[in-house]
Amino acid sequence: MSDKPHQNLAVIGHVDHGKSTMVGRLLFETGSVPEHVIEQYREEAEEKGKGGFEFAYVMDNLAEERERGVTIDIAHQEFDTDEYYFTIVDCPGHRDFVKNMITGASQADNAVLVVAADDGVQPQTQEHVFLARTLGIDELIIAVNKMDLVDYSEGDYESVVDEVKKLLQQVRFNVEDAKFIPTSAFEGDNVSEESENTPWYDGPTLLDALNDLPEPQPPTDAPLRLPIQDVYTISGIGTVPVGRVETGILKTGDNVSFQPSDVSGEVKTVEMHHEEVPQAEPGDNVGFNVRGVGKDDIRRGDVCGPADDPPTVAETFQAQVVVMQHPSVITAGYTPVFHAHTAQVACTIESIDKKIDPSSGEVAEENPDFIQSGDAAVVTVRPQKPLSIESSNDIPELGSFAIRDMGQTVAAGKVLSVNER
Ligand code: GDP
């Protein structure tokens, strides 16, 4: 771990536009692939008569890790620049990428959008940009990638830039702040070094743009919220819930409460990276032990918070949702599974209160009979089992969710207000 400030970065964009290759290139060029691994690739490459091109081997290895990583919710790749220590949130190419992007989105501070120069804006480009916006990604860096395939043509670059700007305007992203960079992840143009192939471009390289991102402010002032990922029993210690601190601070001696299981106790120990620590902050993955809380008292999906400011449990909540893909229409009574932080709970959409015009944010229709793909709406939701969730105004990190049905992400949203149980 480095003592540089930390940035969580999402890499988003349409399938095959080069997200994984870009991540591989970033790791490779920042020296984040250990020297001995590169050396091993170099030897392997020479043996196979492909001497000199280690990058391809790095990529193969990453691809393999991806395959193995499919059961892991979020894959962490890490690299550092002069300014920051970056963790890539999520695993590009993961089949649950969109879902993870939402449930892990509280983590991502900023995003790189990869758009292939020879293919332009595609459905997933739109979907990811829309989600990034809904979920509060602050800054977007756009890599117009595969410039080698369009002979580094400035005209082709500009037309993709225009296309993306239109898309950003549609979802009301701040177009002025967005940075566009012509890249080839494969050839390495404008990733860490200025490319001679794009003499018409005088902006930053991708690494420069990453260095220039504003420093994220960790939500340490908010009350503690720590969604539980798993609960283990460890001999000599006892029950050990694990999870990532989303907001606030977890300290030994604190009185904490788990909701909706509704049990509480005093924090005895906090562990991070197999070492005992006095406290944990937002972004820290911890295991901890609470006096008097047993393995069967709590479960994945519970949220841990201060006993005197416990996580909110919703009777109903009002939310703004965006329907991404639904084969037919959504009407009141629809009961899909909501994924919020580590919880998965069936929830009924009790009423569709307003349809919103996504391009202006204005109310387009009161009490519509149904909503469908592409629509944004305000809905009232009733969890079928107790669910801890927060208003995104109070605690944005715990205020967003994905709606899954029929094996796909149907919609995403954020909580506007909670009617407490
Ligand atoms: P992802 O699905 O967005 O993660 O895309 P990948 O990184 O898997 O890339 C998809 C394909 O495009 C692979 O065959 C890559 O080798 C290729 N690719 C990625 N970046 C570039 C690039 O800059 N130029 C060219 N020519 N091909 C690229």
Short mmCIF file of C-alpha atoms and ligand atoms in Angstrom, two decimals:
data_model
loop_
_atom_site.label_atom_id
_atom_site.label_comp_id
_atom_site.label_asym_id
_atom_site.label_seq_id
_atom_site.Cartn_x
_atom_site.Cartn_y
_atom_site.Cartn_z
CA MET A 1 0.00 0.00 0.00
CA SER A 2 1.27 3.47 -0.73
CA ASP A 3 0.60 6.61 1.27
CA LYS A 4 -0.58 8.54 -1.78
CA PRO A 5 -4.26 9.47 -1.74
CA HIS A 6 -6.47 6.68 -2.98
CA GLN A 7 -8.74 6.81 -6.03
CA ASN A 8 -11.30 4.20 -7.00
CA LEU A 9 -11.65 4.14 -10.74
CA ALA A 10 -14.34 2.50 -12.83
CA VAL A 11 -13.50 1.61 -16.42
CA ILE A 12 -16.68 1.57 -18.43
CA GLY A 13 -17.77 1.28 -22.04
CA HIS A 14 -19.21 -1.04 -24.68
CA VAL A 15 -17.98 -4.63 -24.87
CA ASP A 16 -14.84 -5.07 -27.00
CA HIS A 17 -14.01 -1.38 -27.10
CA GLY A 18 -10.79 -2.12 -25.20
CA LYS A 19 -11.47 -1.73 -21.46
CA SER A 20 -9.43 -4.75 -20.36
CA THR A 21 -6.64 -3.92 -22.76
CA MET A 22 -6.54 -0.38 -21.39
CA VAL A 23 -6.39 -1.63 -17.81
CA GLY A 24 -3.62 -4.04 -18.81
CA ARG A 25 -1.74 -1.24 -20.53
CA LEU A 26 -2.08 1.00 -17.47
CA LEU A 27 -0.79 -1.72 -15.15
CA PHE A 28 2.03 -2.52 -17.51
CA GLU A 29 3.18 1.03 -18.11
CA THR A 30 2.99 2.09 -14.48
CA GLY A 31 5.19 -0.84 -13.54
CA SER A 32 2.39 -2.44 -11.53
CA VAL A 33 3.02 -5.86 -12.97
CA PRO A 34 5.85 -7.22 -10.81
CA GLU A 35 9.25 -7.41 -12.51
CA HIS A 36 9.54 -11.15 -11.91
CA VAL A 37 6.20 -11.70 -13.64
CA ILE A 38 7.34 -9.69 -16.64
CA GLU A 39 10.60 -11.60 -16.62
CA GLN A 40 8.66 -14.85 -16.61
CA TYR A 41 6.54 -13.66 -19.53
CA ARG A 42 9.66 -12.57 -21.36
CA GLU A 43 11.17 -16.03 -20.97
CA GLU A 44 7.95 -17.74 -22.00
CA ALA A 45 7.62 -15.44 -24.97
CA GLU A 46 11.16 -16.17 -26.10
CA GLU A 47 10.64 -19.89 -25.73
CA LYS A 48 7.61 -19.65 -27.94
CA GLY A 49 9.50 -17.53 -30.43
CA LYS A 50 7.52 -14.40 -29.63
CA GLY A 51 10.36 -12.56 -28.00
CA GLY A 52 10.01 -8.92 -27.14
CA PHE A 53 6.28 -8.57 -26.77
CA GLU A 54 5.51 -8.94 -23.08
CA PHE A 55 2.35 -6.89 -23.24
CA ALA A 56 0.42 -9.68 -24.94
CA TYR A 57 1.45 -11.96 -22.10
CA VAL A 58 0.32 -9.52 -19.47
CA MET A 59 -3.04 -9.39 -21.19
CA ASP A 60 -3.35 -13.17 -21.38
CA ASN A 61 -2.59 -13.42 -17.72
CA LEU A 62 -5.17 -10.77 -16.83
CA ALA A 63 -7.74 -12.54 -18.98
CA GLU A 64 -7.04 -15.75 -17.10
CA GLU A 65 -7.43 -14.03 -13.77
CA ARG A 66 -10.70 -12.61 -14.96
CA GLU A 67 -11.97 -16.07 -15.76
CA ARG A 68 -11.03 -17.26 -12.32
CA GLY A 69 -12.48 -14.17 -10.75
CA VAL A 70 -16.05 -14.64 -11.92
CA THR A 71 -17.29 -15.67 -8.50
CA ILE A 72 -15.67 -12.67 -6.85
CA ASP A 73 -17.97 -9.69 -6.75
CA ILE A 74 -15.40 -7.07 -7.37
CA ALA A 75 -11.92 -7.58 -8.78
CA HIS A 76 -9.24 -5.21 -7.66
CA GLN A 77 -6.41 -4.28 -9.96
CA GLU A 78 -4.07 -1.66 -8.62
CA PHE A 79 -1.54 0.80 -9.93
CA ASP A 80 -0.12 4.10 -8.89
CA THR A 81 0.70 7.34 -10.63
CA ASP A 82 2.71 10.31 -9.32
CA GLU A 83 -0.32 11.63 -7.47
CA TYR A 84 -2.58 8.73 -6.60
CA TYR A 85 -2.88 5.14 -5.72
CA PHE A 86 -5.59 3.72 -8.01
CA THR A 87 -7.81 0.72 -7.52
CA ILE A 88 -9.78 -0.36 -10.56
CA VAL A 89 -13.27 -0.95 -9.26
CA ASP A 90 -14.77 -3.95 -10.86
CA CYS A 91 -13.71 -6.20 -13.53
CA PRO A 92 -14.26 -5.08 -17.08
CA GLY A 93 -15.73 -7.92 -19.08
CA HIS A 94 -17.30 -9.48 -16.03
CA ARG A 95 -20.75 -10.74 -16.88
CA ASP A 96 -22.23 -8.94 -13.90
CA PHE A 97 -20.34 -5.78 -14.65
CA VAL A 98 -23.37 -3.54 -14.64
CA LYS A 99 -24.76 -4.99 -11.47
CA ASN A 100 -21.41 -4.73 -9.76
CA MET A 101 -20.96 -1.27 -11.04
CA ILE A 102 -24.13 -0.32 -9.23
CA THR A 103 -23.70 -2.24 -6.02
CA GLY A 104 -20.03 -1.29 -5.89
CA ALA A 105 -20.59 2.14 -7.32
CA SER A 106 -20.30 3.91 -4.03
CA GLN A 107 -16.68 2.99 -4.33
CA ALA A 108 -15.97 4.50 -7.72
CA ASP A 109 -14.98 8.14 -7.48
CA ASN A 110 -14.28 8.69 -11.16
CA ALA A 111 -14.47 6.76 -14.40
CA VAL A 112 -12.66 6.21 -17.66
CA LEU A 113 -15.09 5.70 -20.53
CA VAL A 114 -13.57 3.72 -23.38
CA VAL A 115 -15.13 4.27 -26.82
CA ALA A 116 -13.62 2.60 -29.88
CA ALA A 117 -12.86 5.13 -32.62
CA ASP A 118 -13.99 2.71 -35.32
CA ASP A 119 -17.31 1.88 -33.64
CA GLY A 120 -18.44 5.02 -31.82
CA VAL A 121 -21.21 5.24 -29.23
CA GLN A 122 -22.95 1.87 -28.79
CA PRO A 123 -25.80 0.68 -26.52
CA GLN A 124 -23.55 -0.21 -23.59
CA THR A 125 -21.72 3.09 -23.93
CA GLN A 126 -25.07 4.79 -23.33
CA GLU A 127 -26.06 2.46 -20.55
CA HIS A 128 -22.80 2.87 -18.64
CA VAL A 129 -22.76 6.65 -19.03
CA PHE A 130 -26.33 6.85 -17.81
CA LEU A 131 -25.52 4.69 -14.81
CA ALA A 132 -22.36 6.60 -14.02
CA ARG A 133 -24.44 9.76 -13.97
CA THR A 134 -27.29 8.33 -11.89
CA LEU A 135 -24.84 6.90 -9.40
CA GLY A 136 -22.87 10.03 -8.87
CA ILE A 137 -19.54 9.46 -10.63
CA ASP A 138 -17.88 12.86 -10.49
CA GLU A 139 -15.46 13.06 -13.36
CA LEU A 140 -15.31 11.28 -16.65
CA ILE A 141 -12.21 10.80 -18.79
CA ILE A 142 -13.04 9.57 -22.27
CA ALA A 143 -10.48 7.44 -24.09
CA VAL A 144 -11.33 7.41 -27.80
CA ASN A 145 -9.56 4.11 -28.28
CA LYS A 146 -8.32 1.97 -31.17
CA MET A 147 -7.07 5.07 -32.95
CA ASP A 148 -4.66 2.77 -34.82
CA LEU A 149 -7.67 1.25 -36.60
CA VAL A 150 -8.70 4.61 -38.07
CA ASP A 151 -5.12 5.57 -39.05
CA TYR A 152 -5.02 8.15 -36.27
CA SER A 153 -7.48 10.29 -38.22
CA GLU A 154 -8.33 13.56 -36.48
CA GLY A 155 -11.65 13.69 -38.33
CA ASP A 156 -12.72 10.28 -37.05
CA TYR A 157 -11.63 11.27 -33.55
CA GLU A 158 -13.62 14.50 -33.64
CA SER A 159 -16.76 12.78 -34.84
CA VAL A 160 -16.62 10.28 -31.95
CA VAL A 161 -15.96 13.19 -29.54
CA ASP A 162 -19.10 14.93 -30.88
CA GLU A 163 -21.14 11.76 -30.53
CA VAL A 164 -20.02 11.29 -26.92
CA LYS A 165 -20.62 14.97 -26.09
CA LYS A 166 -24.21 14.61 -27.30
CA LEU A 167 -24.64 11.58 -25.08
CA LEU A 168 -23.18 13.41 -22.06
CA GLN A 169 -25.50 16.34 -22.68
CA GLN A 170 -28.47 14.00 -22.88
CA VAL A 171 -27.81 12.66 -19.40
CA ARG A 172 -26.70 16.08 -18.14
CA PHE A 173 -23.09 15.26 -17.43
CA ASN A 174 -20.88 18.31 -17.28
CA VAL A 175 -19.47 18.30 -20.82
CA GLU A 176 -16.93 21.08 -20.15
CA ASP A 177 -15.19 19.02 -17.45
CA ALA A 178 -14.99 15.83 -19.50
CA LYS A 179 -11.54 15.12 -20.95
CA PHE A 180 -11.18 13.43 -24.32
CA ILE A 181 -8.01 11.59 -25.29
CA PRO A 182 -7.22 9.75 -28.55
CA THR A 183 -5.63 6.43 -27.51
CA SER A 184 -4.59 3.04 -28.67
CA ALA A 185 -4.53 0.71 -25.69
CA PHE A 186 -2.99 -1.92 -27.91
CA GLU A 187 -0.17 0.19 -29.33
CA GLY A 188 0.22 2.38 -26.25
CA ASP A 189 -0.55 5.76 -27.86
CA ASN A 190 -1.23 8.60 -25.38
CA VAL A 191 -1.57 6.21 -22.45
CA SER A 192 1.56 7.20 -20.55
CA GLU A 193 3.52 8.78 -23.40
CA GLU A 194 2.47 11.40 -25.90
CA SER A 195 2.05 9.74 -29.26
CA GLU A 196 3.80 10.85 -32.41
CA ASN A 197 0.88 9.37 -34.31
CA THR A 198 -1.45 12.14 -33.14
CA PRO A 199 0.47 15.38 -33.84
CA TRP A 200 -2.89 17.22 -34.05
CA TYR A 201 -3.60 16.44 -30.38
CA ASP A 202 -1.96 18.54 -27.66
CA GLY A 203 -3.95 17.49 -24.59
CA PRO A 204 -2.90 15.24 -21.71
CA THR A 205 -2.11 11.54 -21.89
CA LEU A 206 -4.45 9.20 -20.03
CA LEU A 207 -2.02 8.99 -17.11
CA ASP A 208 -1.73 12.79 -16.99
CA ALA A 209 -5.51 13.07 -16.91
CA LEU A 210 -5.67 10.51 -14.10
CA ASN A 211 -3.06 12.48 -12.18
CA ASP A 212 -5.12 15.64 -12.61
CA LEU A 213 -8.30 14.20 -11.09
CA PRO A 214 -9.48 16.02 -7.98
CA GLU A 215 -8.75 14.22 -4.74
CA PRO A 216 -11.77 12.31 -3.42
CA GLN A 217 -12.91 13.26 0.05
CA PRO A 218 -13.56 10.10 2.07
CA PRO A 219 -16.91 10.25 3.90
CA THR A 220 -15.40 10.00 7.39
CA ASP A 221 -17.81 12.57 8.88
CA ALA A 222 -20.94 10.56 8.06
CA PRO A 223 -22.19 7.97 10.56
CA LEU A 224 -20.62 4.52 10.31
CA ARG A 225 -22.18 2.29 7.65
CA LEU A 226 -20.58 -1.07 7.04
CA PRO A 227 -22.58 -3.55 4.91
CA ILE A 228 -21.83 -7.13 5.91
CA GLN A 229 -20.49 -9.32 3.12
CA ASP A 230 -20.01 -12.54 5.06
CA VAL A 231 -20.00 -13.85 8.59
CA TYR A 232 -17.25 -16.27 9.63
CA THR A 233 -16.48 -18.23 12.77
CA ILE A 234 -12.78 -18.11 13.54
CA SER A 235 -11.33 -20.23 16.33
CA GLY A 236 -9.84 -18.19 19.13
CA ILE A 237 -11.80 -15.10 18.09
CA GLY A 238 -15.39 -16.16 17.57
CA THR A 239 -17.86 -14.60 15.15
CA VAL A 240 -16.21 -12.37 12.56
CA PRO A 241 -18.42 -10.34 10.21
CA VAL A 242 -16.49 -8.95 7.25
CA GLY A 243 -17.24 -6.09 4.90
CA ARG A 244 -16.10 -2.73 3.62
CA VAL A 245 -16.54 0.46 5.61
CA GLU A 246 -18.62 2.70 3.32
CA THR A 247 -18.90 5.73 5.56
CA GLY A 248 -17.76 6.80 9.00
CA ILE A 249 -15.24 5.13 11.26
CA LEU A 250 -15.28 1.76 12.98
CA LYS A 251 -13.35 1.74 16.29
CA THR A 252 -12.72 -0.80 19.00
CA GLY A 253 -14.86 0.01 22.02
CA ASP A 254 -17.70 1.42 19.86
CA ASN A 255 -21.22 0.28 20.51
CA VAL A 256 -22.61 -0.91 17.18
CA SER A 257 -25.91 -2.15 15.89
CA PHE A 258 -26.63 -4.52 12.97
CA GLN A 259 -29.77 -3.79 10.96
CA PRO A 260 -32.22 -5.18 10.02
CA SER A 261 -31.20 -8.11 12.25
CA ASP A 262 -31.45 -5.67 15.16
CA VAL A 263 -28.66 -6.89 17.42
CA SER A 264 -25.97 -4.80 19.03
CA GLY A 265 -22.79 -5.01 21.07
CA GLU A 266 -19.36 -3.59 21.69
CA VAL A 267 -16.58 -3.87 19.08
CA LYS A 268 -13.77 -5.93 20.59
CA THR A 269 -11.27 -6.16 17.72
CA VAL A 270 -10.92 -4.84 14.17
CA GLU A 271 -8.65 -6.58 11.68
CA MET A 272 -7.38 -5.42 8.33
CA HIS A 273 -4.90 -7.28 6.10
CA HIS A 274 -4.55 -9.90 8.89
CA GLU A 275 -3.43 -7.31 11.40
CA GLU A 276 -5.26 -5.84 14.32
CA VAL A 277 -5.95 -2.14 13.91
CA PRO A 278 -7.51 0.39 16.32
CA GLN A 279 -9.91 1.75 13.69
CA ALA A 280 -11.02 1.46 10.07
CA GLU A 281 -12.03 4.17 7.60
CA PRO A 282 -14.13 4.38 4.43
CA GLY A 283 -12.78 2.02 1.78
CA ASP A 284 -11.16 -0.32 4.31
CA ASN A 285 -12.06 -4.00 4.07
CA VAL A 286 -12.24 -5.34 7.59
CA GLY A 287 -13.11 -8.31 9.74
CA PHE A 288 -14.21 -7.49 13.27
CA ASN A 289 -15.61 -9.06 16.37
CA VAL A 290 -18.50 -7.80 18.46
CA ARG A 291 -19.12 -8.90 22.03
CA GLY A 292 -22.24 -10.98 22.37
CA VAL A 293 -23.04 -11.18 18.63
CA GLY A 294 -23.09 -14.78 17.38
CA LYS A 295 -22.90 -16.26 13.89
CA ASP A 296 -26.64 -16.81 13.62
CA ASP A 297 -27.56 -13.36 14.90
CA ILE A 298 -26.42 -11.50 11.78
CA ARG A 299 -26.13 -12.16 8.04
CA ARG A 300 -24.94 -10.88 4.70
CA GLY A 301 -27.00 -7.83 3.80
CA ASP A 302 -27.07 -6.47 7.34
CA VAL A 303 -25.54 -3.05 7.81
CA CYS A 304 -23.45 -2.21 10.88
CA GLY A 305 -23.69 1.31 12.30
CA PRO A 306 -23.46 3.16 15.61
CA ALA A 307 -25.95 1.90 18.21
CA ASP A 308 -27.07 5.51 18.79
CA ASP A 309 -27.47 6.24 15.04
CA PRO A 310 -28.34 2.83 13.62
CA PRO A 311 -28.74 2.01 9.92
CA THR A 312 -32.22 2.87 8.62
CA VAL A 313 -34.64 0.00 7.98
CA ALA A 314 -37.30 0.80 5.38
CA GLU A 315 -41.01 0.05 5.56
CA THR A 316 -41.24 1.68 2.13
CA PHE A 317 -39.03 4.09 0.23
CA GLN A 318 -39.37 6.47 -2.65
CA ALA A 319 -36.73 6.20 -5.36
CA GLN A 320 -35.75 7.54 -8.73
CA VAL A 321 -35.18 4.68 -11.15
CA VAL A 322 -33.95 4.38 -14.69
CA VAL A 323 -35.25 1.42 -16.69
CA MET A 324 -32.39 0.03 -18.71
CA GLN A 325 -33.75 -3.08 -20.33
CA HIS A 326 -37.08 -4.71 -19.77
CA PRO A 327 -38.73 -6.91 -22.41
CA SER A 328 -42.20 -5.49 -21.75
CA VAL A 329 -43.53 -2.85 -19.38
CA ILE A 330 -43.24 -2.31 -15.63
CA THR A 331 -46.49 -1.67 -13.76
CA ALA A 332 -47.41 -1.27 -10.08
CA GLY A 333 -47.17 -4.65 -8.32
CA TYR A 334 -43.98 -5.70 -10.10
CA THR A 335 -41.74 -7.55 -7.57
CA PRO A 336 -38.17 -8.08 -8.80
CA VAL A 337 -35.02 -8.50 -6.67
CA PHE A 338 -33.33 -5.33 -5.50
CA HIS A 339 -29.56 -5.40 -5.01
CA ALA A 340 -28.48 -2.74 -2.57
CA HIS A 341 -24.97 -2.83 -1.03
CA THR A 342 -24.60 -6.49 -0.01
CA ALA A 343 -28.35 -7.15 0.35
CA GLN A 344 -30.63 -8.86 -2.15
CA VAL A 345 -34.29 -8.49 -1.30
CA ALA A 346 -37.48 -8.91 -3.34
CA CYS A 347 -39.30 -5.58 -3.37
CA THR A 348 -42.66 -4.57 -4.78
CA ILE A 349 -43.00 -1.43 -6.82
CA GLU A 350 -46.18 -0.28 -5.11
CA SER A 351 -46.83 2.76 -7.24
CA ILE A 352 -45.31 4.60 -10.15
CA ASP A 353 -45.59 8.19 -9.01
CA LYS A 354 -44.04 10.24 -11.82
CA LYS A 355 -42.37 9.78 -15.13
CA ILE A 356 -39.30 12.00 -15.54
CA ASP A 357 -37.85 13.39 -18.74
CA PRO A 358 -34.24 12.15 -18.48
CA SER A 359 -32.86 14.93 -20.61
CA SER A 360 -34.34 17.76 -18.51
CA GLY A 361 -35.19 16.11 -15.19
CA GLU A 362 -38.73 17.61 -15.40
CA VAL A 363 -41.87 15.66 -14.59
CA ALA A 364 -43.21 14.28 -17.88
CA GLU A 365 -46.31 12.53 -16.50
CA GLU A 366 -47.99 12.11 -13.09
CA ASN A 367 -49.03 8.58 -12.05
CA PRO A 368 -48.29 6.84 -15.36
CA ASP A 369 -49.82 3.37 -15.88
CA PHE A 370 -46.47 1.87 -16.79
CA ILE A 371 -42.83 2.56 -17.54
CA GLN A 372 -40.52 0.83 -20.02
CA SER A 373 -36.92 0.69 -21.24
CA GLY A 374 -35.35 4.13 -21.43
CA ASP A 375 -37.81 5.69 -18.97
CA ALA A 376 -36.84 7.42 -15.76
CA ALA A 377 -39.42 7.54 -12.98
CA VAL A 378 -40.11 8.14 -9.32
CA VAL A 379 -41.57 5.02 -7.69
CA THR A 380 -42.64 3.87 -4.23
CA VAL A 381 -41.10 0.58 -3.18
CA ARG A 382 -42.02 -1.90 -0.44
CA PRO A 383 -39.35 -4.46 0.53
CA GLN A 384 -40.85 -7.93 1.06
CA LYS A 385 -38.31 -8.61 3.81
CA PRO A 386 -36.61 -6.10 6.11
CA LEU A 387 -34.03 -4.07 4.20
CA SER A 388 -31.57 -1.50 5.48
CA ILE A 389 -31.19 1.35 3.02
CA GLU A 390 -30.57 5.10 3.29
CA SER A 391 -31.74 8.18 1.48
CA SER A 392 -29.08 9.09 -1.07
CA ASN A 393 -29.25 12.69 0.17
CA ASP A 394 -28.15 11.61 3.65
CA ILE A 395 -25.73 8.79 2.83
CA PRO A 396 -25.26 8.41 -0.95
CA GLU A 397 -22.97 5.41 -0.41
CA LEU A 398 -25.92 3.43 0.95
CA GLY A 399 -28.63 5.00 -1.19
CA SER A 400 -28.37 3.28 -4.57
CA PHE A 401 -29.53 -0.07 -5.91
CA ALA A 402 -29.89 -2.24 -8.98
CA ILE A 403 -33.06 -4.08 -9.94
CA ARG A 404 -32.42 -7.56 -11.35
CA ASP A 405 -34.88 -9.84 -13.04
CA MET A 406 -34.60 -12.71 -15.50
CA GLY A 407 -30.83 -12.79 -15.15
CA GLN A 408 -30.23 -9.21 -16.13
CA THR A 409 -30.12 -5.74 -14.70
CA VAL A 410 -33.51 -4.23 -15.44
CA ALA A 411 -33.08 -0.87 -13.78
CA ALA A 412 -30.91 1.16 -11.45
CA GLY A 413 -31.84 3.82 -9.01
CA LYS A 414 -31.24 5.93 -5.97
CA VAL A 415 -33.33 6.40 -2.86
CA LEU A 416 -35.03 9.80 -2.48
CA SER A 417 -36.60 9.22 0.94
CA VAL A 418 -37.20 6.41 3.40
CA ASN A 419 -40.35 5.72 5.38
CA GLU A 420 -38.83 3.96 8.39
CA ARG A 421 -40.14 0.78 9.91
P1 GDP B 1 -13.38 -4.97 -23.48
O1 GDP B 1 -14.46 -5.95 -23.78
O2 GDP B 1 -13.87 -3.57 -23.58
O3 GDP B 1 -12.64 -5.23 -22.20
O4 GDP B 1 -12.32 -5.09 -24.69
P2 GDP B 1 -10.92 -5.85 -24.75
O5 GDP B 1 -9.89 -5.09 -24.02
O6 GDP B 1 -11.13 -7.28 -24.41
O7 GDP B 1 -10.57 -5.67 -26.29
C1 GDP B 1 -11.39 -6.24 -27.29
C2 GDP B 1 -10.53 -6.49 -28.53
O8 GDP B 1 -10.05 -5.25 -29.05
C3 GDP B 1 -9.30 -7.34 -28.24
O9 GDP B 1 -9.10 -8.19 -29.34
C4 GDP B 1 -8.19 -6.31 -28.15
O10 GDP B 1 -6.95 -6.85 -28.52
C5 GDP B 1 -8.64 -5.26 -29.14
N1 GDP B 1 -8.15 -3.91 -28.78
C6 GDP B 1 -8.23 -3.28 -27.60
N2 GDP B 1 -7.68 -2.04 -27.67
C7 GDP B 1 -7.25 -1.91 -28.95
C8 GDP B 1 -6.60 -0.84 -29.66
O11 GDP B 1 -6.29 0.23 -29.15
N3 GDP B 1 -6.33 -1.08 -30.99
C9 GDP B 1 -6.65 -2.25 -31.60
N4 GDP B 1 -6.35 -2.38 -32.88
N5 GDP B 1 -7.27 -3.25 -30.96
C10 GDP B 1 -7.56 -3.09 -29.66
#
